[in-house]
mmCIF file of C-alpha atoms and ligand atoms in Angstrom:
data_model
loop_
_atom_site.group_PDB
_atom_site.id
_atom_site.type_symbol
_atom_site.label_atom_id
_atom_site.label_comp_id
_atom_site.label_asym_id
_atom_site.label_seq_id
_atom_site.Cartn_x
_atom_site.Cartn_y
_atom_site.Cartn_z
ATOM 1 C CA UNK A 106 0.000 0.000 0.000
ATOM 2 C CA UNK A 107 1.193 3.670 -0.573
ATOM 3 C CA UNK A 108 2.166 5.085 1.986
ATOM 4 C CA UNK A 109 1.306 8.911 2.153
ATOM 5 C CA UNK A 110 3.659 11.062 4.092
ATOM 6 C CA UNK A 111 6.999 10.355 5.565
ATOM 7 C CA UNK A 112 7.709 8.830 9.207
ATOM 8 C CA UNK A 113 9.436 12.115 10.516
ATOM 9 C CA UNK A 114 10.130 10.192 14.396
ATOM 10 C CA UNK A 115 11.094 6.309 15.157
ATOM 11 C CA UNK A 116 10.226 5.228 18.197
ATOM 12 C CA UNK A 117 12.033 2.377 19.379
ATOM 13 C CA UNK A 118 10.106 0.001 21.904
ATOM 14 C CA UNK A 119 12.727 -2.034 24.561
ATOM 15 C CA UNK A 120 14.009 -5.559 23.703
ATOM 16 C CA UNK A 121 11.318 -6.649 26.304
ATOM 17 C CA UNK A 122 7.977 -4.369 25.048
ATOM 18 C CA UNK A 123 5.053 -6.444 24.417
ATOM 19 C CA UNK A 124 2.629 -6.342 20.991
ATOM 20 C CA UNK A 125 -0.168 -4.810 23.579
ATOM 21 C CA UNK A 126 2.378 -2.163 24.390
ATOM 22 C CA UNK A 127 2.965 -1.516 20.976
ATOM 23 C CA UNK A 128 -1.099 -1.364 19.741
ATOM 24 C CA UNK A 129 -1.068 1.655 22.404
ATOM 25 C CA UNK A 130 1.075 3.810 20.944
ATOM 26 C CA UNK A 131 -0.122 2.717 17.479
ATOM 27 C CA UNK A 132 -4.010 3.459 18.658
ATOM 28 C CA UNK A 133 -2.483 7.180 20.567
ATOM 29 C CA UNK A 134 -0.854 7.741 16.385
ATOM 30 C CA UNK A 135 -4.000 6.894 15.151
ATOM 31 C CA UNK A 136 -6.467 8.873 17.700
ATOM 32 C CA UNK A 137 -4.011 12.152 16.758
ATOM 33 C CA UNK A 138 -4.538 11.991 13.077
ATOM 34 C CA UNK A 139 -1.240 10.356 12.079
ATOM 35 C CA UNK A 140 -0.058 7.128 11.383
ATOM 36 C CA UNK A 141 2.321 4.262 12.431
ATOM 37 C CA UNK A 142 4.563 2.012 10.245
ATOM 38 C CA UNK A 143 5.654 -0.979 12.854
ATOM 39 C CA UNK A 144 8.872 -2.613 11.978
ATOM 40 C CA UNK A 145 9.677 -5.870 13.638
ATOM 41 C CA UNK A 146 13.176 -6.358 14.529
ATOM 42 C CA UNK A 147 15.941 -9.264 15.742
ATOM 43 C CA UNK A 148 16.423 -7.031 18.601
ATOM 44 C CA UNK A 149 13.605 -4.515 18.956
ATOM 45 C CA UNK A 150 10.276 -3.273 17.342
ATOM 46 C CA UNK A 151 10.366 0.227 15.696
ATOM 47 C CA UNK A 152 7.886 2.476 14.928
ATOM 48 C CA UNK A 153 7.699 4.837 12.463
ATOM 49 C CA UNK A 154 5.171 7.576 13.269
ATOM 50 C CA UNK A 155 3.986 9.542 10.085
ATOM 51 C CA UNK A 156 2.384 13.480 10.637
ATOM 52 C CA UNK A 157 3.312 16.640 11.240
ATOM 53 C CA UNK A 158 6.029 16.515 13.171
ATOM 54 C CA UNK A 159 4.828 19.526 15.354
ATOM 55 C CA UNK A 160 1.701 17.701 15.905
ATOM 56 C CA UNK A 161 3.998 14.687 16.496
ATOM 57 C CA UNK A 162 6.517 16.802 19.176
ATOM 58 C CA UNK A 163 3.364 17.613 21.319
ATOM 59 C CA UNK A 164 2.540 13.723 21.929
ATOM 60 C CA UNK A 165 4.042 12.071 25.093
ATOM 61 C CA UNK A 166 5.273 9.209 23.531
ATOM 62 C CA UNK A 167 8.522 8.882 25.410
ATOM 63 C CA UNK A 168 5.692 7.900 28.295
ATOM 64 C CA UNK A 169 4.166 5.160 26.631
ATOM 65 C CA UNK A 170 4.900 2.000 28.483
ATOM 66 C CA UNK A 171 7.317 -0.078 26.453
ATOM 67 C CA UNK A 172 9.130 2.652 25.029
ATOM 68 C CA UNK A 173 12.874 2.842 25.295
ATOM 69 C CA UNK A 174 13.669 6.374 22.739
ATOM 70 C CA UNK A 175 11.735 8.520 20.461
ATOM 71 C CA UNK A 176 14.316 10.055 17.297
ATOM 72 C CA UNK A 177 13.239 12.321 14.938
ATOM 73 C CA UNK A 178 14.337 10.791 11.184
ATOM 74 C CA UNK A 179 16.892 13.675 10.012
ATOM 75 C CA UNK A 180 17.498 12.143 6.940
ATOM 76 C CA UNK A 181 15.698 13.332 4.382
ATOM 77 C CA UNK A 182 15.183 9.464 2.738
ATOM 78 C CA UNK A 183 12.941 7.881 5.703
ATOM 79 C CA UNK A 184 11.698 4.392 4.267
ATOM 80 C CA UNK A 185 15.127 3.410 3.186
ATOM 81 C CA UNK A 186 16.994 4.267 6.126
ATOM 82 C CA UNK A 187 18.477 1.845 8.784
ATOM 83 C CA UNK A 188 17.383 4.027 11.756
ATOM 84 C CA UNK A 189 13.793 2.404 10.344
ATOM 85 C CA UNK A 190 14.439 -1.065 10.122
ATOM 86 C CA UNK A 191 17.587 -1.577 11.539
ATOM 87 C CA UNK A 192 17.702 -5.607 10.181
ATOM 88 C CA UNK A 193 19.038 -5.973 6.761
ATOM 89 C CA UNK A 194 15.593 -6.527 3.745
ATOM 90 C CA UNK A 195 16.243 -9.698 1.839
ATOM 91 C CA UNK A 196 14.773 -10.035 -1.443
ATOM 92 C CA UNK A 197 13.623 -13.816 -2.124
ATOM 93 C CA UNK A 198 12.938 -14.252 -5.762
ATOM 94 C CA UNK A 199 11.704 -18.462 -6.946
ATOM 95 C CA UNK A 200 13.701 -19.638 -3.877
ATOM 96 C CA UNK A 201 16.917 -17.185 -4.280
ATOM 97 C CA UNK A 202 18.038 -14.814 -2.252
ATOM 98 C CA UNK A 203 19.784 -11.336 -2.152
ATOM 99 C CA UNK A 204 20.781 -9.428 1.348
ATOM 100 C CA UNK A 205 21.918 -10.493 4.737
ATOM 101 C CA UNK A 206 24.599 -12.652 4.454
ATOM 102 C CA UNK A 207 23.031 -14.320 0.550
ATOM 103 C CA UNK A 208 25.123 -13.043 -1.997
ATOM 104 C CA UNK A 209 23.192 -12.434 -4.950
ATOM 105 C CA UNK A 210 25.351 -13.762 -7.862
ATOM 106 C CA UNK A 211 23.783 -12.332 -11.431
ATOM 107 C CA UNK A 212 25.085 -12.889 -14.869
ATOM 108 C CA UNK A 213 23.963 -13.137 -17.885
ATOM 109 C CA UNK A 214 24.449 -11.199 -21.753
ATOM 110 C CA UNK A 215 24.058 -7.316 -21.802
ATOM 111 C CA UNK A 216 21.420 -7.804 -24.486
ATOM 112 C CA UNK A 217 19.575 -10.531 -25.196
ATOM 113 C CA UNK A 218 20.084 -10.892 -29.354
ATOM 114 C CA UNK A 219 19.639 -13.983 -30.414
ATOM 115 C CA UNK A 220 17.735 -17.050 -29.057
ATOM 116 C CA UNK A 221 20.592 -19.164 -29.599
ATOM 117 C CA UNK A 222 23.029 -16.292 -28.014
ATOM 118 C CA UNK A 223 20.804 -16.349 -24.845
ATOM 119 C CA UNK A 224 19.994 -20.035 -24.043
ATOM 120 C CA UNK A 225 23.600 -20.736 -24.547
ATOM 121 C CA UNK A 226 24.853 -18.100 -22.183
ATOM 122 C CA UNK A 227 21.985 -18.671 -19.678
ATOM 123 C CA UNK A 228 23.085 -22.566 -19.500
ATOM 124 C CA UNK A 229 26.723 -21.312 -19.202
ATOM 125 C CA UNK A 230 26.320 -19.524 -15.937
ATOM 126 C CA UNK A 231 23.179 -21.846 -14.698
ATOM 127 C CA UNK A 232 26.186 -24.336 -14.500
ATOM 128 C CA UNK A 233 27.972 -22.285 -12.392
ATOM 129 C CA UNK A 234 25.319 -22.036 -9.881
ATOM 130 C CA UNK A 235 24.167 -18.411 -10.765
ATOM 131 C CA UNK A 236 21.455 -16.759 -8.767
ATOM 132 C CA UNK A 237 19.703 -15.026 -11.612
ATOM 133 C CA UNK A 238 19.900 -14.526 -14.999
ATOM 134 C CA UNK A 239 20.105 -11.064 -16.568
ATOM 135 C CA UNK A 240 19.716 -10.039 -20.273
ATOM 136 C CA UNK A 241 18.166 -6.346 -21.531
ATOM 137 C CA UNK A 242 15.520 -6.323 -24.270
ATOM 138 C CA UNK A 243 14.777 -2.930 -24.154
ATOM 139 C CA UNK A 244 18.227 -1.460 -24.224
ATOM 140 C CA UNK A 245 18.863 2.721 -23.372
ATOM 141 C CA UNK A 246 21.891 2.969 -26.065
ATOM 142 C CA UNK A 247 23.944 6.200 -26.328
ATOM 143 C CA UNK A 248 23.066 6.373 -30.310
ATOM 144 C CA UNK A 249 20.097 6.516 -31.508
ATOM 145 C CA UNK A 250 21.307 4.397 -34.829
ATOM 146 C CA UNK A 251 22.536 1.339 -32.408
ATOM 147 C CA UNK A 252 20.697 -1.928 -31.542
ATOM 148 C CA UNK A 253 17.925 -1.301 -29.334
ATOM 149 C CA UNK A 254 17.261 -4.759 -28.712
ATOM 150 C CA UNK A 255 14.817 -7.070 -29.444
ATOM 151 C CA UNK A 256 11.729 -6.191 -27.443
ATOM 152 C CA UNK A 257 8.770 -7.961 -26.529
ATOM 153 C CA UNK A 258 10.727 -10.682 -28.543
ATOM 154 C CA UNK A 259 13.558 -10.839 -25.984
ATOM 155 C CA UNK A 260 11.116 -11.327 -23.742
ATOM 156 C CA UNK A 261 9.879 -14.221 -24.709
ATOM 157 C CA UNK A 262 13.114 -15.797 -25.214
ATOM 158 C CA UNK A 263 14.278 -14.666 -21.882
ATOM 159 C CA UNK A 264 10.866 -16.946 -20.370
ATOM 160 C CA UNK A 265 12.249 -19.791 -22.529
ATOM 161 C CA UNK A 266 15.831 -19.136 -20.542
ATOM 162 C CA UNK A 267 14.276 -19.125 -17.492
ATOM 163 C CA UNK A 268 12.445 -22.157 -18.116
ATOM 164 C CA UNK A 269 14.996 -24.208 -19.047
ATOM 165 C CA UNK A 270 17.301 -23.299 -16.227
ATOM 166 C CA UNK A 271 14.651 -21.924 -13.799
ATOM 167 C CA UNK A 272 17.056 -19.152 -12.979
ATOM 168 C CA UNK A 273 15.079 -15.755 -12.284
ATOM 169 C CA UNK A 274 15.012 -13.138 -15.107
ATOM 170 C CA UNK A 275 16.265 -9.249 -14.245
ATOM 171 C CA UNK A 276 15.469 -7.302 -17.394
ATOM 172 C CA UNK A 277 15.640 -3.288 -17.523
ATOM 173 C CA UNK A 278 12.175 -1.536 -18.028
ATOM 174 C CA UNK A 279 12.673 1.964 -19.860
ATOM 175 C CA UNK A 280 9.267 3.035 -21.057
ATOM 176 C CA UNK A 281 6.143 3.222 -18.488
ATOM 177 C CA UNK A 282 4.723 1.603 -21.542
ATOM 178 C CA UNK A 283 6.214 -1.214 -20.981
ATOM 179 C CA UNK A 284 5.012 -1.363 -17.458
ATOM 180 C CA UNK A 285 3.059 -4.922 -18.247
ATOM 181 C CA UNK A 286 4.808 -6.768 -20.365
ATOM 182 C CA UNK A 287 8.106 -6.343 -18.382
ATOM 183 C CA UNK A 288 6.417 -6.807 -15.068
ATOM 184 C CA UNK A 289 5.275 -9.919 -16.462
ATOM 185 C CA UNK A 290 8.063 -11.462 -17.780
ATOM 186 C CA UNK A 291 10.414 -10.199 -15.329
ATOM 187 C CA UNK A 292 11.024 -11.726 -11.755
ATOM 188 C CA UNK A 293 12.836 -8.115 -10.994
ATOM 189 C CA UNK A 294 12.535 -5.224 -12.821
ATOM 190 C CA UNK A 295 15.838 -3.513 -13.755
ATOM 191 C CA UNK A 296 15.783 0.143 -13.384
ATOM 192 C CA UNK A 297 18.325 1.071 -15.498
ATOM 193 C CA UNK A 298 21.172 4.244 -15.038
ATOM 194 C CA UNK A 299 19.867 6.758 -17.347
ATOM 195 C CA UNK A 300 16.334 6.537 -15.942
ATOM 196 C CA UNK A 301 17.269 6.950 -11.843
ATOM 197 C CA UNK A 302 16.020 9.823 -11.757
ATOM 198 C CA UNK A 303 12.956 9.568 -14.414
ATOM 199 C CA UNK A 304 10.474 9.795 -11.228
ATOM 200 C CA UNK A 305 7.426 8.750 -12.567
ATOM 201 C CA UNK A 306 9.012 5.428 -13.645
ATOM 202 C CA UNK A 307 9.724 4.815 -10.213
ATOM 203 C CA UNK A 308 6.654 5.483 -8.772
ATOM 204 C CA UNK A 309 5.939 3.303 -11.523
ATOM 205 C CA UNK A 310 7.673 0.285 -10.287
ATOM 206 C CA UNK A 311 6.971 1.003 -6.992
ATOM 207 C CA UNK A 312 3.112 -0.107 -7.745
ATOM 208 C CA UNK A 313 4.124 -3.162 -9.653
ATOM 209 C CA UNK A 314 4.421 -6.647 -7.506
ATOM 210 C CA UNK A 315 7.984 -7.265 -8.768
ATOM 211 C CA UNK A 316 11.510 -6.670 -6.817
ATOM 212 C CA UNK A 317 13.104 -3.651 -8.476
ATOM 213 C CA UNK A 318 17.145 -3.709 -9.344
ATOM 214 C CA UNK A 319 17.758 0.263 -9.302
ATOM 215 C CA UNK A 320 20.868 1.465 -10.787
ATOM 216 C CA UNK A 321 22.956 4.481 -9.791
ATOM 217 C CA UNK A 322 22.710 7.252 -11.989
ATOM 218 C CA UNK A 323 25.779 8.444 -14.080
ATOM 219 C CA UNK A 324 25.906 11.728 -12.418
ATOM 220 C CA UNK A 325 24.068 10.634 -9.182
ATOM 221 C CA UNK A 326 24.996 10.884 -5.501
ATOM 222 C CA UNK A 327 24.392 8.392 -2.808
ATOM 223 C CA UNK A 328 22.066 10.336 -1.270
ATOM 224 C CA UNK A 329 20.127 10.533 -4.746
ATOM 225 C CA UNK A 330 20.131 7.177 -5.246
ATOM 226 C CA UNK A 331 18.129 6.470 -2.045
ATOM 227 C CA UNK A 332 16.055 9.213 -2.734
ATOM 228 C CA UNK A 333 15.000 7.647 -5.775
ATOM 229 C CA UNK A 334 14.913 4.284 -3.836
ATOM 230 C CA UNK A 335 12.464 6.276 -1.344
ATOM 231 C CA UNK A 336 10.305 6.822 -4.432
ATOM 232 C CA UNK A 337 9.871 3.769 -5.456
ATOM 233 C CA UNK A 338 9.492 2.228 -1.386
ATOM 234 C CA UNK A 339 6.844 5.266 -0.911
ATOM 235 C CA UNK A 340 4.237 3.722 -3.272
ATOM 236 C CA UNK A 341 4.535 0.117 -1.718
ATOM 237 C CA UNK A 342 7.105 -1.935 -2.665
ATOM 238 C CA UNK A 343 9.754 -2.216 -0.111
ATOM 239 C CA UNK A 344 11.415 -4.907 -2.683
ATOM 240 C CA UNK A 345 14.142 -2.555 -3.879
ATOM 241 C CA UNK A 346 17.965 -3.777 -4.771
ATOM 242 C CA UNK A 347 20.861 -0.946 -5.221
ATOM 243 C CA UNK A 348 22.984 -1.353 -7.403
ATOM 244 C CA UNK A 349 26.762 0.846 -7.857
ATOM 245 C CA UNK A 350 27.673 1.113 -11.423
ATOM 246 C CA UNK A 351 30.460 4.002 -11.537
ATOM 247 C CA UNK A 352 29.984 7.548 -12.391
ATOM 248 C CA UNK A 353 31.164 9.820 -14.570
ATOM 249 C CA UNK A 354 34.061 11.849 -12.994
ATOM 250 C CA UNK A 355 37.126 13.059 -14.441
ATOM 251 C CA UNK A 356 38.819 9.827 -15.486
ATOM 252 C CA UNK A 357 38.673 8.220 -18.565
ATOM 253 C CA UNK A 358 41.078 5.237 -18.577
ATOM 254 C CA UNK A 359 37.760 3.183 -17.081
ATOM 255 C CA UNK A 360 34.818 3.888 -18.929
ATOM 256 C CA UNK A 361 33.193 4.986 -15.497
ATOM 257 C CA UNK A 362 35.106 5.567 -11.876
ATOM 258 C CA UNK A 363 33.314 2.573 -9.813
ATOM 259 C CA UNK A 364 32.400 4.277 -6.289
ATOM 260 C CA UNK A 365 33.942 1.450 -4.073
ATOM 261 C CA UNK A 366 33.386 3.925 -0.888
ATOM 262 C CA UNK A 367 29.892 4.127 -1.587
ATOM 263 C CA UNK A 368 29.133 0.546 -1.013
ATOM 264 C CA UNK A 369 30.368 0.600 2.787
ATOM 265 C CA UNK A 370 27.729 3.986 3.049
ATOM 266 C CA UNK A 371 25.167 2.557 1.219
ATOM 267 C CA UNK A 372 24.855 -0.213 3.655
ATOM 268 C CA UNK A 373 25.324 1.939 6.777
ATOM 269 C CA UNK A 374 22.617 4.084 5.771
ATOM 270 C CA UNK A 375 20.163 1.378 4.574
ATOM 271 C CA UNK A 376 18.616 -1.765 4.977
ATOM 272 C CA UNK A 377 18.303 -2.449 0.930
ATOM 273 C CA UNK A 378 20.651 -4.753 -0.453
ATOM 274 C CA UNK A 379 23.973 -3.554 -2.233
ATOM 275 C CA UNK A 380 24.687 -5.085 -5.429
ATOM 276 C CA UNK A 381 27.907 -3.748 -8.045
ATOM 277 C CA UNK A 382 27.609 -3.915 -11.411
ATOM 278 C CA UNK A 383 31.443 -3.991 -12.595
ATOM 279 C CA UNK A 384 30.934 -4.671 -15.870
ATOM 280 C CA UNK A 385 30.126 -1.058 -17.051
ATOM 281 C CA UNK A 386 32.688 0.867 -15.116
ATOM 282 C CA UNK A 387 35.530 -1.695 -16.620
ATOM 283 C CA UNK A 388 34.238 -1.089 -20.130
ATOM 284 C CA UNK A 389 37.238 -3.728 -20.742
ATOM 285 C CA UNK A 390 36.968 -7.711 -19.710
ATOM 286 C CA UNK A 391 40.527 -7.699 -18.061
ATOM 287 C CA UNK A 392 38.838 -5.092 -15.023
ATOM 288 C CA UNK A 393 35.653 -6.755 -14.657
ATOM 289 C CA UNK A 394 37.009 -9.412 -12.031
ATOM 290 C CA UNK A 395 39.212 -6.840 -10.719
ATOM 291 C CA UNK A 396 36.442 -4.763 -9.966
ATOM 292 C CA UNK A 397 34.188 -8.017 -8.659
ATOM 293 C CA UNK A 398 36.641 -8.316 -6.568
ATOM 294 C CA UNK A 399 36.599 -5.120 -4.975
ATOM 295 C CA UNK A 400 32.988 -4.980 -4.984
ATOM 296 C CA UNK A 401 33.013 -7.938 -2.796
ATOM 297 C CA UNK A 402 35.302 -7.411 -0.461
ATOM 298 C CA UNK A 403 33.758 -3.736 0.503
ATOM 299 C CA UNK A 404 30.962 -5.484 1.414
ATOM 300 C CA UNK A 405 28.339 -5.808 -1.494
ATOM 301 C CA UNK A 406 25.267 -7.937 -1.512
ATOM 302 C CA UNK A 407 25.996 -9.582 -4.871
ATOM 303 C CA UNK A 408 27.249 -8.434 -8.500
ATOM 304 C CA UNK A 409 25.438 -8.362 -11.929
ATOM 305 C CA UNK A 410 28.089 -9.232 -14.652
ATOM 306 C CA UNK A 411 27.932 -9.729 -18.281
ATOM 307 C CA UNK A 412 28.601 -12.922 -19.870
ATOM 308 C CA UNK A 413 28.446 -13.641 -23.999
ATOM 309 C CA UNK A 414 29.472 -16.848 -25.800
ATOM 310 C CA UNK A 415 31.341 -14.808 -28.404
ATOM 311 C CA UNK A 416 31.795 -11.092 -27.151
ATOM 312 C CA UNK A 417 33.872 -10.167 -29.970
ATOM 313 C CA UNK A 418 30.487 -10.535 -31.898
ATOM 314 C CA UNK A 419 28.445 -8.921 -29.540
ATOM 315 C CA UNK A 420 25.839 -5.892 -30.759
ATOM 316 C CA UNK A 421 26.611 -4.584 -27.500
ATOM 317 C CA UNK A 422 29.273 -3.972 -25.000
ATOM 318 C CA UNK A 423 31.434 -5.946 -26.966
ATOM 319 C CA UNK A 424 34.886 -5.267 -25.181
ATOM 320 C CA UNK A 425 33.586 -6.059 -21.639
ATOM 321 C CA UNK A 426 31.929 -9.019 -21.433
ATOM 322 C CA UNK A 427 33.120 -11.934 -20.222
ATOM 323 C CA UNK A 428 33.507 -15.271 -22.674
ATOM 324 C CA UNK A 429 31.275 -18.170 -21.583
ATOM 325 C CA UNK A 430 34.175 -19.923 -21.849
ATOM 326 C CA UNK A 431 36.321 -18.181 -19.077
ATOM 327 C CA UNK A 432 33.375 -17.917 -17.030
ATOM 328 C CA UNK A 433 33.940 -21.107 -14.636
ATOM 329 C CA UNK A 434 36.788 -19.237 -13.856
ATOM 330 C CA UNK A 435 35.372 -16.168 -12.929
ATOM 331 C CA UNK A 436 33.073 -18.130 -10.815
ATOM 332 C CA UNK A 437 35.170 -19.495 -8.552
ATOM 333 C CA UNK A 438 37.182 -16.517 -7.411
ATOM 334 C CA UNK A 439 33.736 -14.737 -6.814
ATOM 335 C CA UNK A 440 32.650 -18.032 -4.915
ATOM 336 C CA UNK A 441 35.828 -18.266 -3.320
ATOM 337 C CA UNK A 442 35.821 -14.607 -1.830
ATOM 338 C CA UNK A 443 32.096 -14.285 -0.991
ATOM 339 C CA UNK A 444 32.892 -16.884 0.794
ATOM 340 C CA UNK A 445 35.638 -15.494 2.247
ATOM 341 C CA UNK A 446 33.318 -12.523 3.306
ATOM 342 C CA UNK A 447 30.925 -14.880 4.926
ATOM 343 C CA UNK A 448 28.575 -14.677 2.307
ATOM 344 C CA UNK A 449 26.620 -18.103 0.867
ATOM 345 C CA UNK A 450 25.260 -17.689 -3.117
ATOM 346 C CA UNK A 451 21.812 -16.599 -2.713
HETATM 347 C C1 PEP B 515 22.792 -2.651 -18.344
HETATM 348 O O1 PEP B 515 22.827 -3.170 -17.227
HETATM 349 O O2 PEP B 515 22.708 -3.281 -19.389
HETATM 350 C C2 PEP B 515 22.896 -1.185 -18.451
HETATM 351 C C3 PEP B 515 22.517 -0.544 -19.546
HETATM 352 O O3 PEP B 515 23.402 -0.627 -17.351
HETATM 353 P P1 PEP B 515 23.413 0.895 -16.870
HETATM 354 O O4 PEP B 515 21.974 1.333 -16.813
HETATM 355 O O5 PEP B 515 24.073 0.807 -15.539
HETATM 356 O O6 PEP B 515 24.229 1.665 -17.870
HETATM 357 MN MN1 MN B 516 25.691 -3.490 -21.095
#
């Protein structure tokens, strides 16, 4: 359900508070015209309390039996935060998972072009134990005269993928008229760079009953990524994966500058899962297990790669995908240092 307004203070009920204790201060929210979001935690329940927060400041909460603090939300993304639900979201998708300790392991081609292309990759990394499959069909491409992919068409041989393999699909969504068939198809809806901030997309997506994979924007802070996360969260679904893909800065010997520092932020400041793409950044197969690597060891909730059977032939992205063939490869360092990082493949 949407949720209208934004919890401005958490209150957080003692390890020992019981659900009676908690229905008061939920009824005293209600009886003043504002409204509670209740949060169950490992250690604690929280409470978001959504209304004015003058109205909010002259309530006596801090009396309520069962409550141990009251915090106003500085922040100005609320549903996202930690301070809300301090335990980490997993996103289960057909049995896998992504967040808290499952590391969500994606691959698959950039675009999906051919049948044959796709099948053969998708068996490639189902054989190395992949979480989900990825593969565009609507593709955002820099020139207008370049393959846009395949469409509706790629969609239905992305269902044929997943069907043989029963590996999820993540496919990018571009236009809101799209909105149906690529919430069907999908099992999470990419949301790719170039649209982070197109905010009627995400409250799109955030009424659709499908995970969402959001990438940073090009030019985008932190901060605006979550507030574009917060869009999408606002209208309903709290299914929302973040994903780093580099930015644009000053250096061009990558094709983007992967923000490895924003990973360790991104999970202190919320409870989404933190994936790295680190195909794009490379823009060159040599850096893209490089930069896995990285991405893993600063503490990232999976990776998305890109995988083709023959990149040199690929329509697009050519130079940094990986070869099928050196893919095992690739898989086991990944394994080995999730692993490592006391993560199990989701
Ligand atoms: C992609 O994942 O294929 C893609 C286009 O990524 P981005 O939106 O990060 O450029
Ligand atoms: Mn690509």
């Amino acid at each position: 359900m949407a949720i209208t307004g934004a919890p401005e203070l958490l209150i957080v009920m003692g390890a020992s508070a019981t659900q009676e204790q908690v229905d008061e201060v939920v009824a005293r929210l209600d009886e003043a015209g504002c409204s509670a979001l209740v949060t169950p935690g490992r250690e604690a329940t929280v409470i978001g309390a959504i209304g004015e927060r003058e109205l909010l400041a002259t309530l006596p909460l801090e009396g309520f039996a069962g409550v141990e603090q009251v915090l106003p939300i500085l922040k100005p993304y609320k549903l996202v935060s930690r301070e809300l639900s301090p335990d980490p979201t997993v996103i289960e998708v057909r049995g896998r998972r992504i967040g808290d300790g499952y590391f969500g392991f994606i691959a698959g081609p950039c675009t999906v072009e051919t049948r044959e292309q796709t099948l053969e990759t998708a068996r490639a990394v189902a054989a190395e134990g992949v979480t989900m499959l990825r593969g565009g069909a609507f593709k955002p491409r820099t020139s207008p005269y370049a393959f846009q992919g395949l469409g509706d068409e790629a969609l239905e041989i992305l269902k044929e993928a997943r069907y043989e393999t029963g590996l999820p699909l993540v496919t990018e969504l571009m236009d809101p008229r799209h909105v149906e068939a690529v919430v069907e198809a999908a099992d999470v809806i990419q949301i790719g760079a170039r649209n982070m901030s197109n905010f009627s997309l995400l409250s799109e997506v955030g009424r659709a009953p499908k995970p969402v994979l959001l990438k940073r924007g090009l030019s985008s802070t932190v901060e605006d990524l979550l507030m574009a996360a917060e869009y999408i969260v606002k209208e309903g679904n709290s299914e929302v994966i973040l994903c780093e893909r580099g930015i644009k800065t000053f250096e061009t010997a990558t094709r983007f500058t992967l923000d490895i520092g924003a990973i360790p932020v991104l999970k202190q400041e919320t409870h989404l899962p933190v994936i790295v793409d680190p195909s794009h950044p490379a823009g060159r197969r040599d850096l893209v297990l490089p930069l896995a690597r990285a991405a893993v060891a600063a503490g990232a909730d999976g990776i998305i790669v890109e995988v083709h059977p023959r990149p040199e032939e690929a329509l697009c992205d050519a130079a940094q995908q990986i070869p099928t063939s050196e893919f095992g490869d690739f898989a086991d360092e990944i394994r080995a240092l999730a692993s490592l990082m006391g993560r199990t493949i989701g």
